[in-house]
């Protein structure tokens, strides 16, 4: 069987992980030969030419150091101040400094040069996320003939938002060098297809147009999942039970509404707190009877927009406290730190409501993990943004428009008042969906499509032609 080489910006580390990617992929490599390749997390004076191998909790991980300037342009700059906001349709929060593209490109070249010598001819290369869109192009330029797949963990943007990205033509051409592109949701494939099939005229007049040929690239939705059974076990583990007891002591009879997110403007945290404020304002009977716990470990905090989101959230939480708190009752707790999975599993299990309301999200694995951790006899209710990829998987959640805080407040009330039989019925349907879309099948589905055995091989090629301007 071919080896699998996973490539991502961050490699798996030790300690609590804020995102679900590391947890999901660690499992894939635990079961197949191969290694993980990525940034070491270290900055060096000169860009590393060769990768260093390390054993991280039994995984073979090859890592390279980046220079400070390259890392800034590639990560905080092009990836997280241009691609991230644009792909999440927050052009208002994008900082378009097109020179960052050079650093982004340079780091992708550095990845390719360090990775190529480690590859065997029939290795299957699986590249992850928006940091590394050009990697297949760069590897192919150096002569790689391997099957190379790309998985986008975040949403694919609408055509207009894509046009706002400097060098978007290059990026689309880079995507055409992959054999397979996986997206989180049908919505993302539709956006990609829209772009590929209906090209706008070139941005600047007078240039020739050249077709980008997507006919060798398959594009398909592979919604990522979690391991709901593992979460079910974790939720009754000693560490989870300890967290449950600790929380029960402080909550007493109050029902818990729980949010767990990286501190990111795409997560809709201020809107969420506003919805909670409206819940308390509209339903006096719920004061002293509920408590919102928002766990939000800071991320990307060198970027101004993230600091501003953090400040806005501080102010919102302060406002709700000032308005509703009493000497012996606090309406909410806001915790800016990361917790390990066992503690989170305990919190999920205890919560009456899982509040997962991003403004836009690739999938959202918190929704999956919340479902996995519930007590089948007394499950909580998932209130879920219709703009998370997870909404395509979980129609039995209470789906809300997170921009409409009245609607979210009302969904919270319905969730809190929901009778046990309806909670059980909805949870059963959610758990069935979480089991059907588990992470093992996700990885297997992607890898089987990327490198089918000769028996399975059917042609799935599509005829996307993209007319791009050639500067
Ligand atoms: O959701 C996209 C993603 O890149 C995840 O893959 C990752 O876990 C998370 O964001 C954290 O991002 P960063 O590496 O920038 O902290």
Short mmCIF file of C-alpha atoms and ligand atoms in Angstrom, two decimals:
data_model
loop_
_atom_site.label_atom_id
_atom_site.label_comp_id
_atom_site.label_asym_id
_atom_site.label_seq_id
_atom_site.Cartn_x
_atom_site.Cartn_y
_atom_site.Cartn_z
CA UNK A 1 0.00 0.00 0.00
CA UNK A 2 1.31 3.49 -0.87
CA UNK A 3 2.61 5.68 1.91
CA UNK A 4 0.59 8.73 2.90
CA UNK A 5 2.34 12.05 3.29
CA UNK A 6 0.23 14.67 5.07
CA UNK A 7 1.29 18.28 4.64
CA UNK A 8 -0.10 21.15 6.68
CA UNK A 9 1.12 24.41 8.08
CA UNK A 10 1.07 23.23 11.67
CA UNK A 11 2.24 19.78 12.60
CA UNK A 12 0.64 17.92 15.51
CA UNK A 13 1.99 18.98 18.84
CA UNK A 14 1.59 17.96 22.42
CA UNK A 15 -0.91 19.55 24.76
CA UNK A 16 -4.50 20.73 24.17
CA UNK A 17 -5.36 21.50 20.54
CA UNK A 18 -7.65 24.45 19.76
CA UNK A 19 -8.72 23.06 16.37
CA UNK A 20 -10.00 19.71 15.21
CA UNK A 21 -7.61 19.17 12.29
CA UNK A 22 -4.71 17.76 14.29
CA UNK A 23 -6.95 15.34 16.15
CA UNK A 24 -8.55 14.09 12.94
CA UNK A 25 -5.36 13.54 10.94
CA UNK A 26 -3.26 12.08 13.72
CA UNK A 27 -5.61 9.13 13.52
CA UNK A 28 -5.07 8.67 9.75
CA UNK A 29 -1.30 8.48 10.11
CA UNK A 30 -1.59 6.18 13.08
CA UNK A 31 -3.02 3.60 10.70
CA UNK A 32 -0.98 4.07 7.49
CA UNK A 33 2.76 4.23 6.65
CA UNK A 34 4.06 7.67 5.91
CA UNK A 35 4.83 10.91 7.68
CA UNK A 36 3.53 14.39 8.40
CA UNK A 37 5.33 17.41 6.98
CA UNK A 38 5.01 21.04 8.03
CA UNK A 39 6.34 24.08 9.78
CA UNK A 40 8.29 23.38 12.99
CA UNK A 41 6.76 26.32 14.84
CA UNK A 42 10.30 27.79 14.98
CA UNK A 43 11.72 30.89 13.34
CA UNK A 44 15.30 30.90 12.10
CA UNK A 45 17.64 33.43 10.60
CA UNK A 46 17.91 31.48 7.33
CA UNK A 47 15.19 29.38 5.70
CA UNK A 48 15.75 25.67 6.37
CA UNK A 49 16.69 23.70 3.25
CA UNK A 50 16.11 20.30 4.79
CA UNK A 51 13.46 18.93 7.09
CA UNK A 52 14.23 17.46 10.50
CA UNK A 53 12.41 14.27 11.46
CA UNK A 54 11.01 13.93 14.93
CA UNK A 55 8.91 11.32 16.66
CA UNK A 56 5.90 13.04 18.19
CA UNK A 57 3.83 10.65 20.28
CA UNK A 58 4.62 7.80 17.88
CA UNK A 59 4.12 9.84 14.69
CA UNK A 60 6.89 10.52 12.17
CA UNK A 61 6.92 14.26 11.65
CA UNK A 62 9.25 16.16 9.29
CA UNK A 63 9.54 19.88 10.02
CA UNK A 64 11.21 22.95 8.62
CA UNK A 65 11.97 26.34 10.18
CA UNK A 66 10.92 29.56 8.45
CA UNK A 67 12.44 32.99 8.64
CA UNK A 68 10.58 35.58 10.67
CA UNK A 69 9.84 37.78 7.63
CA UNK A 70 8.66 34.90 5.47
CA UNK A 71 6.50 33.56 8.23
CA UNK A 72 4.90 36.93 8.80
CA UNK A 73 4.10 37.47 5.12
CA UNK A 74 2.90 33.89 4.63
CA UNK A 75 0.94 33.24 7.85
CA UNK A 76 -0.24 36.47 9.49
CA UNK A 77 -0.17 38.28 6.13
CA UNK A 78 -1.37 36.48 3.02
CA UNK A 79 -2.98 33.45 4.72
CA UNK A 80 -4.73 35.10 7.65
CA UNK A 81 -5.20 38.74 6.67
CA UNK A 82 -6.19 38.10 3.03
CA UNK A 83 -7.26 34.51 2.36
CA UNK A 84 -8.98 33.83 5.69
CA UNK A 85 -11.22 36.93 5.74
CA UNK A 86 -11.96 36.67 2.00
CA UNK A 87 -12.86 32.99 2.15
CA UNK A 88 -15.11 33.79 5.14
CA UNK A 89 -16.72 36.66 3.20
CA UNK A 90 -15.30 39.31 5.54
CA UNK A 91 -13.68 41.57 2.97
CA UNK A 92 -14.26 44.42 5.44
CA UNK A 93 -11.70 42.76 7.71
CA UNK A 94 -9.16 41.93 5.01
CA UNK A 95 -5.90 43.86 4.80
CA UNK A 96 -4.85 43.75 1.19
CA UNK A 97 -1.09 44.09 1.09
CA UNK A 98 -0.34 42.27 -2.13
CA UNK A 99 3.42 42.05 -1.46
CA UNK A 100 2.63 39.38 1.17
CA UNK A 101 1.98 37.10 -1.77
CA UNK A 102 5.73 36.90 -2.41
CA UNK A 103 6.36 35.55 1.09
CA UNK A 104 3.41 33.14 0.73
CA UNK A 105 4.84 31.85 -2.54
CA UNK A 106 8.37 31.66 -1.11
CA UNK A 107 7.26 29.53 1.82
CA UNK A 108 5.35 27.19 -0.49
CA UNK A 109 8.52 26.87 -2.60
CA UNK A 110 10.54 26.18 0.53
CA UNK A 111 8.06 23.48 1.57
CA UNK A 112 8.27 21.90 -1.91
CA UNK A 113 12.09 21.91 -2.02
CA UNK A 114 12.37 20.32 1.41
CA UNK A 115 9.61 17.80 0.78
CA UNK A 116 10.58 16.57 -2.69
CA UNK A 117 13.71 14.60 -1.63
CA UNK A 118 11.65 12.79 1.00
CA UNK A 119 9.05 11.54 -1.49
CA UNK A 120 8.99 8.08 -3.02
CA UNK A 121 7.42 7.72 -6.48
CA UNK A 122 4.16 6.16 -5.35
CA UNK A 123 3.65 8.21 -2.19
CA UNK A 124 0.26 9.85 -1.99
CA UNK A 125 0.52 13.45 -0.89
CA UNK A 126 -2.39 15.02 0.97
CA UNK A 127 -2.07 18.79 1.38
CA UNK A 128 -4.22 20.65 3.89
CA UNK A 129 -5.71 24.08 3.85
CA UNK A 130 -5.40 27.57 2.48
CA UNK A 131 -1.80 28.16 3.60
CA UNK A 132 -0.58 25.69 0.99
CA UNK A 133 -2.68 26.21 -2.17
CA UNK A 134 0.45 26.56 -4.42
CA UNK A 135 2.22 23.47 -3.07
CA UNK A 136 1.23 21.04 -5.85
CA UNK A 137 2.34 23.55 -8.51
CA UNK A 138 5.67 23.98 -6.78
CA UNK A 139 6.19 20.23 -6.35
CA UNK A 140 5.24 19.53 -9.97
CA UNK A 141 7.61 22.23 -11.15
CA UNK A 142 10.38 20.32 -9.36
CA UNK A 143 9.34 17.12 -11.11
CA UNK A 144 6.95 15.40 -8.68
CA UNK A 145 4.61 12.98 -10.47
CA UNK A 146 2.81 11.74 -7.37
CA UNK A 147 -0.93 11.84 -6.87
CA UNK A 148 -1.51 15.02 -4.89
CA UNK A 149 -4.76 15.94 -3.18
CA UNK A 150 -5.82 19.15 -1.49
CA UNK A 151 -8.39 19.55 1.26
CA UNK A 152 -9.81 22.94 2.07
CA UNK A 153 -10.90 23.09 5.70
CA UNK A 154 -12.49 26.50 5.39
CA UNK A 155 -15.35 27.60 3.12
CA UNK A 156 -14.70 28.33 -0.54
CA UNK A 157 -15.53 31.99 -1.27
CA UNK A 158 -18.10 33.41 -3.61
CA UNK A 159 -16.76 34.62 -6.94
CA UNK A 160 -16.76 38.30 -5.95
CA UNK A 161 -14.79 37.63 -2.78
CA UNK A 162 -12.31 35.55 -4.75
CA UNK A 163 -11.75 38.42 -7.17
CA UNK A 164 -10.76 40.62 -4.23
CA UNK A 165 -7.77 38.39 -3.54
CA UNK A 166 -4.53 39.52 -5.14
CA UNK A 167 -3.18 36.90 -7.58
CA UNK A 168 -6.38 34.89 -7.48
CA UNK A 169 -5.72 33.72 -11.06
CA UNK A 170 -2.44 32.15 -9.96
CA UNK A 171 -4.15 30.51 -7.02
CA UNK A 172 -6.86 29.02 -9.23
CA UNK A 173 -4.22 27.76 -11.63
CA UNK A 174 -2.41 26.26 -8.63
CA UNK A 175 -5.58 24.43 -7.66
CA UNK A 176 -5.73 22.90 -11.15
CA UNK A 177 -2.41 21.12 -10.46
CA UNK A 178 -4.04 18.90 -7.84
CA UNK A 179 -5.56 15.57 -8.79
CA UNK A 180 -8.33 15.92 -6.23
CA UNK A 181 -9.75 18.88 -4.32
CA UNK A 182 -11.91 18.13 -1.31
CA UNK A 183 -14.27 20.70 0.17
CA UNK A 184 -16.29 20.64 3.37
CA UNK A 185 -19.75 21.19 1.93
CA UNK A 186 -21.82 21.05 -1.26
CA UNK A 187 -22.10 24.83 -0.86
CA UNK A 188 -18.32 25.12 -1.38
CA UNK A 189 -18.28 22.88 -4.45
CA UNK A 190 -21.11 24.98 -5.90
CA UNK A 191 -19.09 28.18 -5.30
CA UNK A 192 -16.03 26.65 -6.93
CA UNK A 193 -18.06 25.42 -9.90
CA UNK A 194 -19.69 28.84 -10.27
CA UNK A 195 -16.27 30.40 -10.43
CA UNK A 196 -14.81 27.80 -12.77
CA UNK A 197 -17.73 27.86 -15.19
CA UNK A 198 -18.57 31.58 -15.32
CA UNK A 199 -15.43 33.61 -15.46
CA UNK A 200 -15.59 37.36 -15.25
CA UNK A 201 -13.57 39.26 -17.80
CA UNK A 202 -10.02 40.07 -16.87
CA UNK A 203 -9.48 42.66 -14.15
CA UNK A 204 -7.32 44.83 -16.34
CA UNK A 205 -8.19 45.43 -19.97
CA UNK A 206 -5.98 44.53 -22.88
CA UNK A 207 -4.66 41.20 -21.66
CA UNK A 208 -4.97 37.96 -23.52
CA UNK A 209 -7.14 35.35 -21.91
CA UNK A 210 -5.89 31.86 -21.31
CA UNK A 211 -7.94 28.91 -20.19
CA UNK A 212 -7.12 27.13 -16.97
CA UNK A 213 -7.80 23.50 -17.57
CA UNK A 214 -9.51 21.81 -14.64
CA UNK A 215 -10.29 18.66 -16.61
CA UNK A 216 -7.72 16.61 -14.68
CA UNK A 217 -8.89 17.84 -11.29
CA UNK A 218 -11.79 16.30 -9.44
CA UNK A 219 -13.65 18.56 -7.03
CA UNK A 220 -15.99 17.07 -4.49
CA UNK A 221 -17.47 17.59 -1.05
CA UNK A 222 -15.98 15.35 1.64
CA UNK A 223 -17.55 16.68 4.85
CA UNK A 224 -15.13 16.07 7.70
CA UNK A 225 -16.38 14.45 10.88
CA UNK A 226 -15.19 13.55 14.34
CA UNK A 227 -15.04 10.27 16.22
CA UNK A 228 -18.39 10.47 18.03
CA UNK A 229 -17.96 7.11 19.76
CA UNK A 230 -14.60 8.19 21.17
CA UNK A 231 -16.24 11.39 22.40
CA UNK A 232 -19.04 9.37 23.97
CA UNK A 233 -16.42 7.35 25.87
CA UNK A 234 -14.42 10.44 26.76
CA UNK A 235 -17.53 12.12 28.15
CA UNK A 236 -17.78 9.45 30.89
CA UNK A 237 -14.03 9.27 31.56
CA UNK A 238 -12.70 10.20 35.02
CA UNK A 239 -11.35 13.55 33.74
CA UNK A 240 -14.70 14.47 32.18
CA UNK A 241 -16.57 13.36 35.28
CA UNK A 242 -14.28 15.51 37.42
CA UNK A 243 -15.09 18.54 35.26
CA UNK A 244 -18.81 17.73 35.45
CA UNK A 245 -18.71 17.60 39.25
CA UNK A 246 -16.73 20.80 39.44
CA UNK A 247 -19.24 22.57 37.21
CA UNK A 248 -22.27 21.11 38.96
CA UNK A 249 -21.01 22.47 42.26
CA UNK A 250 -20.89 25.98 40.87
CA UNK A 251 -24.01 25.75 38.67
CA UNK A 252 -26.43 24.25 41.18
CA UNK A 253 -29.82 24.13 39.42
CA UNK A 254 -28.81 26.46 36.56
CA UNK A 255 -28.89 24.96 33.09
CA UNK A 256 -25.72 25.40 31.09
CA UNK A 257 -25.53 26.99 27.66
CA UNK A 258 -22.09 26.25 26.23
CA UNK A 259 -19.97 27.78 23.46
CA UNK A 260 -16.47 26.50 22.59
CA UNK A 261 -14.58 28.29 19.80
CA UNK A 262 -11.24 29.70 18.86
CA UNK A 263 -11.38 33.45 19.44
CA UNK A 264 -12.00 34.39 15.81
CA UNK A 265 -14.31 36.92 14.18
CA UNK A 266 -15.77 34.18 11.97
CA UNK A 267 -17.25 32.49 15.04
CA UNK A 268 -19.90 35.14 15.67
CA UNK A 269 -19.08 35.51 19.35
CA UNK A 270 -20.35 39.08 19.89
CA UNK A 271 -23.61 38.16 18.13
CA UNK A 272 -23.87 35.10 20.35
CA UNK A 273 -23.52 37.13 23.55
CA UNK A 274 -26.07 39.61 22.20
CA UNK A 275 -28.51 36.76 21.54
CA UNK A 276 -28.01 35.57 25.12
CA UNK A 277 -28.60 39.10 26.38
CA UNK A 278 -31.90 39.13 24.47
CA UNK A 279 -32.85 35.76 25.91
CA UNK A 280 -32.45 37.16 29.42
CA UNK A 281 -34.16 40.42 28.53
CA UNK A 282 -37.18 38.65 26.97
CA UNK A 283 -37.55 35.87 29.53
CA UNK A 284 -37.24 37.10 33.10
CA UNK A 285 -38.07 33.59 34.37
CA UNK A 286 -34.76 32.34 32.95
CA UNK A 287 -32.59 34.72 34.95
CA UNK A 288 -30.87 32.76 37.71
CA UNK A 289 -31.98 29.59 35.90
CA UNK A 290 -29.39 29.57 33.11
CA UNK A 291 -25.69 30.25 32.70
CA UNK A 292 -23.67 30.85 29.54
CA UNK A 293 -20.14 29.47 29.52
CA UNK A 294 -18.09 30.64 26.55
CA UNK A 295 -14.68 29.02 26.17
CA UNK A 296 -12.61 30.99 23.63
CA UNK A 297 -8.85 30.38 23.52
CA UNK A 298 -7.11 33.31 21.79
CA UNK A 299 -5.67 32.71 18.35
CA UNK A 300 -3.70 34.74 15.77
CA UNK A 301 -3.52 37.52 18.31
CA UNK A 302 -0.78 39.45 16.52
CA UNK A 303 -3.41 40.40 13.93
CA UNK A 304 -5.29 43.62 14.66
CA UNK A 305 -8.73 42.28 13.71
CA UNK A 306 -8.36 39.44 16.21
CA UNK A 307 -7.40 41.85 18.99
CA UNK A 308 -10.44 43.95 18.12
CA UNK A 309 -12.73 40.92 18.24
CA UNK A 310 -11.30 40.09 21.64
CA UNK A 311 -11.90 43.65 22.87
CA UNK A 312 -15.45 43.66 21.49
CA UNK A 313 -16.20 40.42 23.24
CA UNK A 314 -14.77 41.70 26.54
CA UNK A 315 -17.03 44.73 26.26
CA UNK A 316 -20.11 42.66 25.37
CA UNK A 317 -19.59 40.27 28.26
CA UNK A 318 -19.05 43.22 30.61
CA UNK A 319 -22.28 44.79 29.39
CA UNK A 320 -24.31 41.63 30.02
CA UNK A 321 -22.73 41.23 33.45
CA UNK A 322 -23.43 44.85 34.32
CA UNK A 323 -27.02 44.55 33.17
CA UNK A 324 -28.04 41.22 34.69
CA UNK A 325 -25.55 40.08 37.34
CA UNK A 326 -26.59 40.09 40.99
CA UNK A 327 -24.40 39.70 44.07
CA UNK A 328 -25.21 35.99 44.12
CA UNK A 329 -25.76 35.28 40.41
CA UNK A 330 -23.62 35.73 37.34
CA UNK A 331 -25.23 35.29 33.94
CA UNK A 332 -22.08 34.19 32.14
CA UNK A 333 -18.51 33.02 32.37
CA UNK A 334 -16.05 33.81 29.64
CA UNK A 335 -12.86 31.76 29.68
CA UNK A 336 -9.97 32.72 27.42
CA UNK A 337 -7.95 29.53 27.55
CA UNK A 338 -7.82 26.13 25.88
CA UNK A 339 -8.95 22.92 27.57
CA UNK A 340 -8.03 19.34 26.78
CA UNK A 341 -10.54 17.08 25.08
CA UNK A 342 -11.55 15.15 28.24
CA UNK A 343 -12.53 18.35 30.06
CA UNK A 344 -14.37 19.62 26.99
CA UNK A 345 -16.20 16.32 26.65
CA UNK A 346 -17.40 16.73 30.24
CA UNK A 347 -18.60 20.26 29.55
CA UNK A 348 -20.42 19.17 26.39
CA UNK A 349 -22.16 16.37 28.27
CA UNK A 350 -23.29 18.67 31.04
CA UNK A 351 -24.60 21.39 28.74
CA UNK A 352 -28.31 21.65 28.10
CA UNK A 353 -27.58 23.71 24.99
CA UNK A 354 -24.58 23.61 22.65
CA UNK A 355 -24.44 27.05 21.05
CA UNK A 356 -22.48 26.82 17.78
CA UNK A 357 -23.22 29.95 15.81
CA UNK A 358 -20.35 30.92 13.48
CA UNK A 359 -21.10 33.56 10.86
CA UNK A 360 -19.43 31.25 8.36
CA UNK A 361 -17.49 28.07 8.97
CA UNK A 362 -15.98 25.24 6.94
CA UNK A 363 -17.50 22.44 9.01
CA UNK A 364 -17.29 23.08 12.77
CA UNK A 365 -16.19 20.00 14.63
CA UNK A 366 -17.41 21.37 17.96
CA UNK A 367 -20.93 20.61 16.72
CA UNK A 368 -19.92 17.00 16.03
CA UNK A 369 -18.14 16.64 19.36
CA UNK A 370 -21.07 18.11 21.29
CA UNK A 371 -23.39 15.53 19.71
CA UNK A 372 -20.97 12.67 20.43
CA UNK A 373 -20.66 13.59 24.11
CA UNK A 374 -24.37 13.68 24.97
CA UNK A 375 -26.10 11.41 27.45
CA UNK A 376 -28.64 9.46 25.33
CA UNK A 377 -31.09 9.45 28.28
CA UNK A 378 -30.94 13.19 28.80
CA UNK A 379 -29.34 14.85 25.77
CA UNK A 380 -28.72 18.55 25.26
CA UNK A 381 -29.90 20.52 22.24
CA UNK A 382 -27.65 21.77 19.45
CA UNK A 383 -28.33 25.34 18.28
CA UNK A 384 -26.39 25.60 15.05
CA UNK A 385 -25.63 28.31 12.52
CA UNK A 386 -27.03 27.60 9.09
CA UNK A 387 -23.74 29.02 7.74
CA UNK A 388 -21.58 26.27 9.23
CA UNK A 389 -20.82 23.36 6.89
CA UNK A 390 -22.21 21.18 9.70
CA UNK A 391 -25.71 22.50 8.90
CA UNK A 392 -25.71 20.27 5.79
CA UNK A 393 -25.08 17.25 8.01
CA UNK A 394 -27.28 18.19 10.97
CA UNK A 395 -30.73 19.33 9.80
CA UNK A 396 -32.12 18.10 13.15
CA UNK A 397 -30.30 20.80 15.10
CA UNK A 398 -32.12 24.07 15.73
CA UNK A 399 -30.73 25.95 12.75
CA UNK A 400 -30.40 29.71 13.11
CA UNK A 401 -29.22 32.73 11.20
CA UNK A 402 -26.43 33.95 13.54
CA UNK A 403 -26.74 37.52 12.24
CA UNK A 404 -30.33 37.56 13.52
CA UNK A 405 -29.84 37.69 17.28
CA UNK A 406 -33.61 37.70 17.92
CA UNK A 407 -33.88 34.39 16.11
CA UNK A 408 -30.93 32.92 18.03
CA UNK A 409 -32.42 34.14 21.34
CA UNK A 410 -35.72 32.45 20.47
CA UNK A 411 -33.91 29.23 19.46
CA UNK A 412 -32.20 29.29 22.86
CA UNK A 413 -35.56 29.60 24.58
CA UNK A 414 -37.00 26.73 22.53
CA UNK A 415 -33.94 24.61 23.31
CA UNK A 416 -34.22 25.30 27.05
CA UNK A 417 -37.96 24.49 27.06
CA UNK A 418 -37.70 21.45 24.80
CA UNK A 419 -39.38 18.35 26.26
CA UNK A 420 -37.24 15.28 26.88
CA UNK A 421 -38.79 13.13 24.13
CA UNK A 422 -38.09 15.76 21.46
CA UNK A 423 -34.53 16.22 22.74
CA UNK A 424 -33.99 12.47 22.52
CA UNK A 425 -35.50 12.24 19.05
CA UNK A 426 -33.41 15.09 17.67
CA UNK A 427 -30.25 13.84 19.34
CA UNK A 428 -30.73 10.31 17.91
CA UNK A 429 -30.95 11.77 14.40
CA UNK A 430 -27.89 13.98 15.04
CA UNK A 431 -25.89 11.08 16.44
CA UNK A 432 -26.77 8.90 13.44
CA UNK A 433 -25.53 11.69 11.15
CA UNK A 434 -22.33 12.16 13.21
CA UNK A 435 -21.67 8.41 13.05
CA UNK A 436 -22.32 8.34 9.32
CA UNK A 437 -19.88 11.23 8.75
CA UNK A 438 -17.15 10.00 11.07
CA UNK A 439 -13.52 11.02 10.59
CA UNK A 440 -12.31 7.54 9.61
CA UNK A 441 -14.69 7.34 6.68
CA UNK A 442 -13.84 10.92 5.74
CA UNK A 443 -10.13 10.14 5.45
CA UNK A 444 -10.72 6.80 3.76
CA UNK A 445 -13.17 8.36 1.30
CA UNK A 446 -10.72 11.09 0.34
CA UNK A 447 -7.71 8.77 0.07
CA UNK A 448 -9.62 6.13 -1.90
CA UNK A 449 -10.73 8.76 -4.38
CA UNK A 450 -7.23 10.24 -4.55
CA UNK A 451 -5.53 6.94 -5.24
CA UNK A 452 -8.13 4.38 -6.22
CA UNK A 453 -7.02 0.81 -6.75
CA UNK A 454 -7.02 -0.10 -10.46
CA UNK A 455 -10.33 -1.97 -9.94
CA UNK A 456 -12.08 1.13 -8.55
CA UNK A 457 -10.71 3.51 -11.10
CA UNK A 458 -13.49 5.30 -12.94
CA UNK A 459 -13.21 8.63 -14.58
CA UNK A 460 -14.61 11.50 -12.52
CA UNK A 461 -12.99 14.25 -14.46
CA UNK A 462 -14.89 17.46 -14.95
CA UNK A 463 -14.65 19.95 -17.70
CA UNK A 464 -14.03 23.16 -15.86
CA UNK A 465 -12.48 25.78 -18.02
CA UNK A 466 -11.49 28.98 -16.39
CA UNK A 467 -10.63 31.98 -18.50
CA UNK A 468 -8.02 33.99 -16.68
CA UNK A 469 -6.22 37.12 -17.64
CA UNK A 470 -2.55 36.70 -18.39
CA UNK A 471 -0.62 39.71 -17.23
O1 LIG B 1 -10.10 25.98 10.54
C1 LIG B 1 -8.93 26.25 9.85
C2 LIG B 1 -7.72 26.08 10.71
O2 LIG B 1 -6.55 26.31 9.96
C3 LIG B 1 -7.63 24.70 11.31
O3 LIG B 1 -7.12 23.80 10.40
C4 LIG B 1 -6.79 24.97 12.52
O4 LIG B 1 -6.95 24.01 13.50
C5 LIG B 1 -7.30 26.30 12.98
O5 LIG B 1 -7.71 26.97 11.80
C6 LIG B 1 -6.26 27.04 13.80
O6 LIG B 1 -5.56 27.96 13.07
P1 LIG B 1 -4.10 28.48 13.37
O7 LIG B 1 -3.18 27.39 12.92
O8 LIG B 1 -3.96 29.72 12.58
O9 LIG B 1 -4.01 28.69 14.85
#
